[in-house]
Amino acid sequence: MRIAVKDANVFIDLEAMGILDLWFQLGHKTITSSFVVIELENGGHANALASINAGQVIEAVISSEEMEAFEELQKDCAPLGLGMTDVSVLFLAIREDAMLLTGDKPLRNQANLRMVEVHGTLWIMDKLVDSGLLAKKVAAQRLQNLLLQTGKEQRYLPKSDCHARIMRWGKP
């Protein structure tokens, strides 16, 4: 079973599309950091928090023995604009030899530099469609609706990649 470390933005994207529950059917062990949990609590993301409370997502702990390594990584990443939440999921992905699921470009770049497999929301949607867990037309509709969100609900996905998938899956 492959381990996946999730950043808050992936939880939020999947929750906003109403497909977070489908992720768990792909069979990956999913972990996140306490910093992500706090971010989800502050944002009122009830479905994402419910998956954590139900044990579908493990809230991983960075032990006191690991704090020195965590702080070193934080020092390396701070000048690049990565906050503690970003560094915590990168640290966990490195520690667990796991893939990192995030849409944050600076975090993705740091993961790539450290040879950590990294994917985002669109990759997850591709996996859900390819596995038959999510119908193509439904995927297209959910992604289209996500792109239409504005204000504090607005999501930041690569628009050209989104539109290509919407066309491929069947424009709603």
mmCIF file of C-alpha atoms in Angstrom:
data_model
loop_
_atom_site.group_PDB
_atom_site.id
_atom_site.type_symbol
_atom_site.label_atom_id
_atom_site.label_comp_id
_atom_site.label_asym_id
_atom_site.label_seq_id
_atom_site.Cartn_x
_atom_site.Cartn_y
_atom_site.Cartn_z
ATOM 1 C CA MET A 1 0.000 0.000 0.000
ATOM 2 C CA ARG A 2 1.485 3.335 -1.091
ATOM 3 C CA ILE A 3 1.609 6.127 1.491
ATOM 4 C CA ALA A 4 0.352 9.569 0.547
ATOM 5 C CA VAL A 5 0.940 12.732 2.572
ATOM 6 C CA LYS A 6 -1.784 15.304 1.932
ATOM 7 C CA ASP A 7 -1.451 19.052 2.116
ATOM 8 C CA ALA A 8 -4.480 21.166 3.042
ATOM 9 C CA ASN A 9 -5.159 22.429 -0.487
ATOM 10 C CA VAL A 10 -5.761 18.903 -1.805
ATOM 11 C CA PHE A 11 -8.178 18.146 1.035
ATOM 12 C CA ILE A 12 -9.996 21.408 0.297
ATOM 13 C CA ASP A 13 -10.173 20.803 -3.477
ATOM 14 C CA LEU A 14 -11.562 17.276 -3.077
ATOM 15 C CA GLU A 15 -13.983 18.404 -0.371
ATOM 16 C CA ALA A 16 -15.206 21.309 -2.526
ATOM 17 C CA MET A 17 -15.928 18.885 -5.383
ATOM 18 C CA GLY A 18 -17.645 16.401 -3.084
ATOM 19 C CA ILE A 19 -15.234 13.590 -4.008
ATOM 20 C CA LEU A 20 -13.007 13.343 -0.930
ATOM 21 C CA ASP A 21 -14.586 10.020 0.018
ATOM 22 C CA LEU A 22 -13.622 8.513 -3.356
ATOM 23 C CA TRP A 23 -9.918 9.094 -2.644
ATOM 24 C CA PHE A 24 -9.990 6.507 0.139
ATOM 25 C CA GLN A 25 -11.258 3.853 -2.261
ATOM 26 C CA LEU A 26 -7.971 4.039 -4.185
ATOM 27 C CA GLY A 27 -6.306 2.207 -1.284
ATOM 28 C CA HIS A 28 -3.508 4.571 -0.295
ATOM 29 C CA LYS A 29 -2.570 4.983 3.340
ATOM 30 C CA THR A 30 -3.127 8.693 3.899
ATOM 31 C CA ILE A 31 -1.335 10.818 6.455
ATOM 32 C CA THR A 32 -1.127 14.526 7.169
ATOM 33 C CA SER A 33 0.430 16.791 9.756
ATOM 34 C CA SER A 34 -1.089 18.453 12.803
ATOM 35 C CA PHE A 35 -0.373 21.784 11.096
ATOM 36 C CA VAL A 36 -2.668 20.788 8.215
ATOM 37 C CA VAL A 37 -5.342 19.689 10.691
ATOM 38 C CA ILE A 38 -5.203 23.136 12.339
ATOM 39 C CA GLU A 39 -5.498 24.798 8.919
ATOM 40 C CA LEU A 40 -8.543 22.658 8.103
ATOM 41 C CA GLU A 41 -10.103 23.468 11.500
ATOM 42 C CA ASN A 42 -9.528 27.190 11.006
ATOM 43 C CA GLY A 43 -11.125 26.982 7.563
ATOM 44 C CA GLY A 44 -14.142 25.024 8.764
ATOM 45 C CA HIS A 45 -13.533 22.045 6.470
ATOM 46 C CA ALA A 46 -15.892 19.613 8.195
ATOM 47 C CA ASN A 47 -15.682 16.762 5.663
ATOM 48 C CA ALA A 48 -11.900 16.736 5.630
ATOM 49 C CA LEU A 49 -11.826 16.810 9.421
ATOM 50 C CA ALA A 50 -14.402 14.014 9.569
ATOM 51 C CA SER A 51 -12.089 11.788 7.498
ATOM 52 C CA ILE A 52 -9.311 12.449 10.002
ATOM 53 C CA ASN A 53 -11.569 11.864 13.003
ATOM 54 C CA ALA A 54 -12.815 8.612 11.412
ATOM 55 C CA GLY A 55 -9.253 7.337 11.065
ATOM 56 C CA GLN A 56 -9.225 7.400 7.261
ATOM 57 C CA VAL A 57 -6.369 9.903 7.515
ATOM 58 C CA ILE A 58 -3.641 9.542 10.106
ATOM 59 C CA GLU A 59 -2.490 12.716 11.832
ATOM 60 C CA ALA A 60 1.247 12.021 11.970
ATOM 61 C CA VAL A 61 3.402 13.337 14.768
ATOM 62 C CA ILE A 62 6.854 14.793 14.395
ATOM 63 C CA SER A 63 8.635 13.446 17.461
ATOM 64 C CA SER A 64 10.936 15.418 19.715
ATOM 65 C CA GLU A 65 13.822 13.312 18.368
ATOM 66 C CA GLU A 66 12.978 14.481 14.849
ATOM 67 C CA MET A 67 12.660 18.177 15.689
ATOM 68 C CA GLU A 68 16.266 19.015 14.834
ATOM 69 C CA ALA A 69 15.888 17.577 11.329
ATOM 70 C CA PHE A 70 12.514 19.295 10.956
ATOM 71 C CA GLU A 71 13.992 22.645 11.996
ATOM 72 C CA GLU A 72 16.886 22.207 9.532
ATOM 73 C CA LEU A 73 14.424 21.569 6.711
ATOM 74 C CA GLN A 74 12.423 24.574 7.817
ATOM 75 C CA LYS A 75 15.552 26.772 7.705
ATOM 76 C CA ASP A 76 16.322 25.521 4.184
ATOM 77 C CA CYS A 77 12.791 26.179 2.967
ATOM 78 C CA ALA A 78 11.900 29.424 4.760
ATOM 79 C CA PRO A 79 13.711 31.708 2.263
ATOM 80 C CA LEU A 80 11.692 30.041 -0.494
ATOM 81 C CA GLY A 81 8.397 31.101 1.073
ATOM 82 C CA LEU A 82 7.418 27.776 2.611
ATOM 83 C CA GLY A 83 5.663 28.028 5.947
ATOM 84 C CA MET A 84 5.639 25.533 8.774
ATOM 85 C CA THR A 85 2.593 23.697 7.383
ATOM 86 C CA ASP A 86 4.293 23.199 4.013
ATOM 87 C CA VAL A 87 7.529 22.051 5.619
ATOM 88 C CA SER A 88 5.650 19.642 7.886
ATOM 89 C CA VAL A 89 4.102 17.721 4.983
ATOM 90 C CA LEU A 90 7.392 17.733 3.069
ATOM 91 C CA PHE A 91 9.142 16.397 6.178
ATOM 92 C CA LEU A 92 6.554 13.634 6.566
ATOM 93 C CA ALA A 93 6.807 12.668 2.886
ATOM 94 C CA ILE A 94 10.580 12.368 3.202
ATOM 95 C CA ARG A 95 10.361 10.467 6.497
ATOM 96 C CA GLU A 96 7.724 8.029 5.243
ATOM 97 C CA ASP A 97 9.205 7.679 1.725
ATOM 98 C CA ALA A 98 5.739 8.708 0.588
ATOM 99 C CA MET A 99 4.263 10.648 -2.266
ATOM 100 C CA LEU A 100 3.280 14.216 -1.467
ATOM 101 C CA LEU A 101 -0.100 15.487 -2.622
ATOM 102 C CA THR A 102 -0.153 19.269 -2.927
ATOM 103 C CA GLY A 103 -1.019 22.021 -5.343
ATOM 104 C CA ASP A 104 1.416 24.510 -3.838
ATOM 105 C CA LYS A 105 4.027 25.265 -6.511
ATOM 106 C CA PRO A 106 6.954 26.217 -4.220
ATOM 107 C CA LEU A 107 6.286 23.093 -2.158
ATOM 108 C CA ARG A 108 6.118 20.957 -5.293
ATOM 109 C CA ASN A 109 9.450 22.414 -6.427
ATOM 110 C CA GLN A 110 11.094 21.595 -3.086
ATOM 111 C CA ALA A 111 9.676 18.072 -3.171
ATOM 112 C CA ASN A 112 11.082 17.555 -6.663
ATOM 113 C CA LEU A 113 14.507 18.839 -5.565
ATOM 114 C CA ARG A 114 14.466 16.295 -2.746
ATOM 115 C CA MET A 115 13.392 13.454 -5.047
ATOM 116 C CA VAL A 116 9.953 13.171 -3.420
ATOM 117 C CA GLU A 117 7.181 11.975 -5.724
ATOM 118 C CA VAL A 118 4.642 14.790 -5.880
ATOM 119 C CA HIS A 119 1.156 15.035 -7.382
ATOM 120 C CA GLY A 120 -1.877 17.261 -7.076
ATOM 121 C CA THR A 121 -5.641 17.357 -7.326
ATOM 122 C CA LEU A 122 -5.743 16.736 -11.074
ATOM 123 C CA TRP A 123 -3.625 13.590 -10.710
ATOM 124 C CA ILE A 124 -6.060 12.324 -8.097
ATOM 125 C CA MET A 125 -8.975 13.034 -10.424
ATOM 126 C CA ASP A 126 -7.203 11.165 -13.238
ATOM 127 C CA LYS A 127 -6.753 8.161 -10.920
ATOM 128 C CA LEU A 128 -10.411 8.272 -9.873
ATOM 129 C CA VAL A 129 -11.592 8.442 -13.490
ATOM 130 C CA ASP A 130 -9.147 5.763 -14.688
ATOM 131 C CA SER A 131 -10.229 3.413 -11.890
ATOM 132 C CA GLY A 132 -13.905 3.887 -12.710
ATOM 133 C CA LEU A 133 -14.667 5.346 -9.275
ATOM 134 C CA LEU A 134 -15.610 8.676 -10.841
ATOM 135 C CA ALA A 135 -17.561 8.924 -14.100
ATOM 136 C CA LYS A 136 -15.917 11.136 -16.719
ATOM 137 C CA LYS A 137 -18.938 13.430 -17.098
ATOM 138 C CA VAL A 138 -19.210 13.824 -13.324
ATOM 139 C CA ALA A 139 -15.485 14.587 -13.081
ATOM 140 C CA ALA A 140 -15.819 17.223 -15.798
ATOM 141 C CA GLN A 141 -18.801 18.813 -14.059
ATOM 142 C CA ARG A 142 -17.159 18.853 -10.627
ATOM 143 C CA LEU A 143 -13.958 20.329 -12.019
ATOM 144 C CA GLN A 144 -15.910 22.941 -13.998
ATOM 145 C CA ASN A 145 -17.804 23.937 -10.851
ATOM 146 C CA LEU A 146 -14.565 24.166 -8.891
ATOM 147 C CA LEU A 147 -13.117 26.553 -11.464
ATOM 148 C CA LEU A 148 -16.183 28.792 -11.160
ATOM 149 C CA GLN A 149 -15.729 29.392 -7.439
ATOM 150 C CA THR A 150 -14.809 32.949 -6.496
ATOM 151 C CA GLY A 151 -13.835 34.913 -3.430
ATOM 152 C CA LYS A 152 -12.487 32.979 -0.472
ATOM 153 C CA GLU A 153 -13.829 29.769 -2.041
ATOM 154 C CA GLN A 154 -11.705 30.227 -5.188
ATOM 155 C CA ARG A 155 -9.323 27.376 -5.922
ATOM 156 C CA TYR A 156 -6.039 27.788 -7.795
ATOM 157 C CA LEU A 157 -5.524 24.962 -10.244
ATOM 158 C CA PRO A 158 -3.715 25.224 -13.597
ATOM 159 C CA LYS A 159 -6.584 26.376 -15.818
ATOM 160 C CA SER A 160 -5.211 24.996 -19.094
ATOM 161 C CA ASP A 161 -4.765 21.529 -17.560
ATOM 162 C CA CYS A 162 -8.261 21.715 -16.071
ATOM 163 C CA HIS A 163 -9.850 22.725 -19.377
ATOM 164 C CA ALA A 164 -7.992 19.953 -21.211
ATOM 165 C CA ARG A 165 -9.428 17.386 -18.810
ATOM 166 C CA ILE A 166 -12.900 18.854 -19.012
ATOM 167 C CA MET A 167 -12.769 18.552 -22.812
ATOM 168 C CA ARG A 168 -11.335 15.017 -22.633
ATOM 169 C CA TRP A 169 -13.888 13.824 -20.082
ATOM 170 C CA GLY A 170 -16.834 15.423 -21.837
ATOM 171 C CA LYS A 171 -17.760 19.044 -21.449
ATOM 172 C CA PRO A 172 -20.691 19.341 -19.019
#
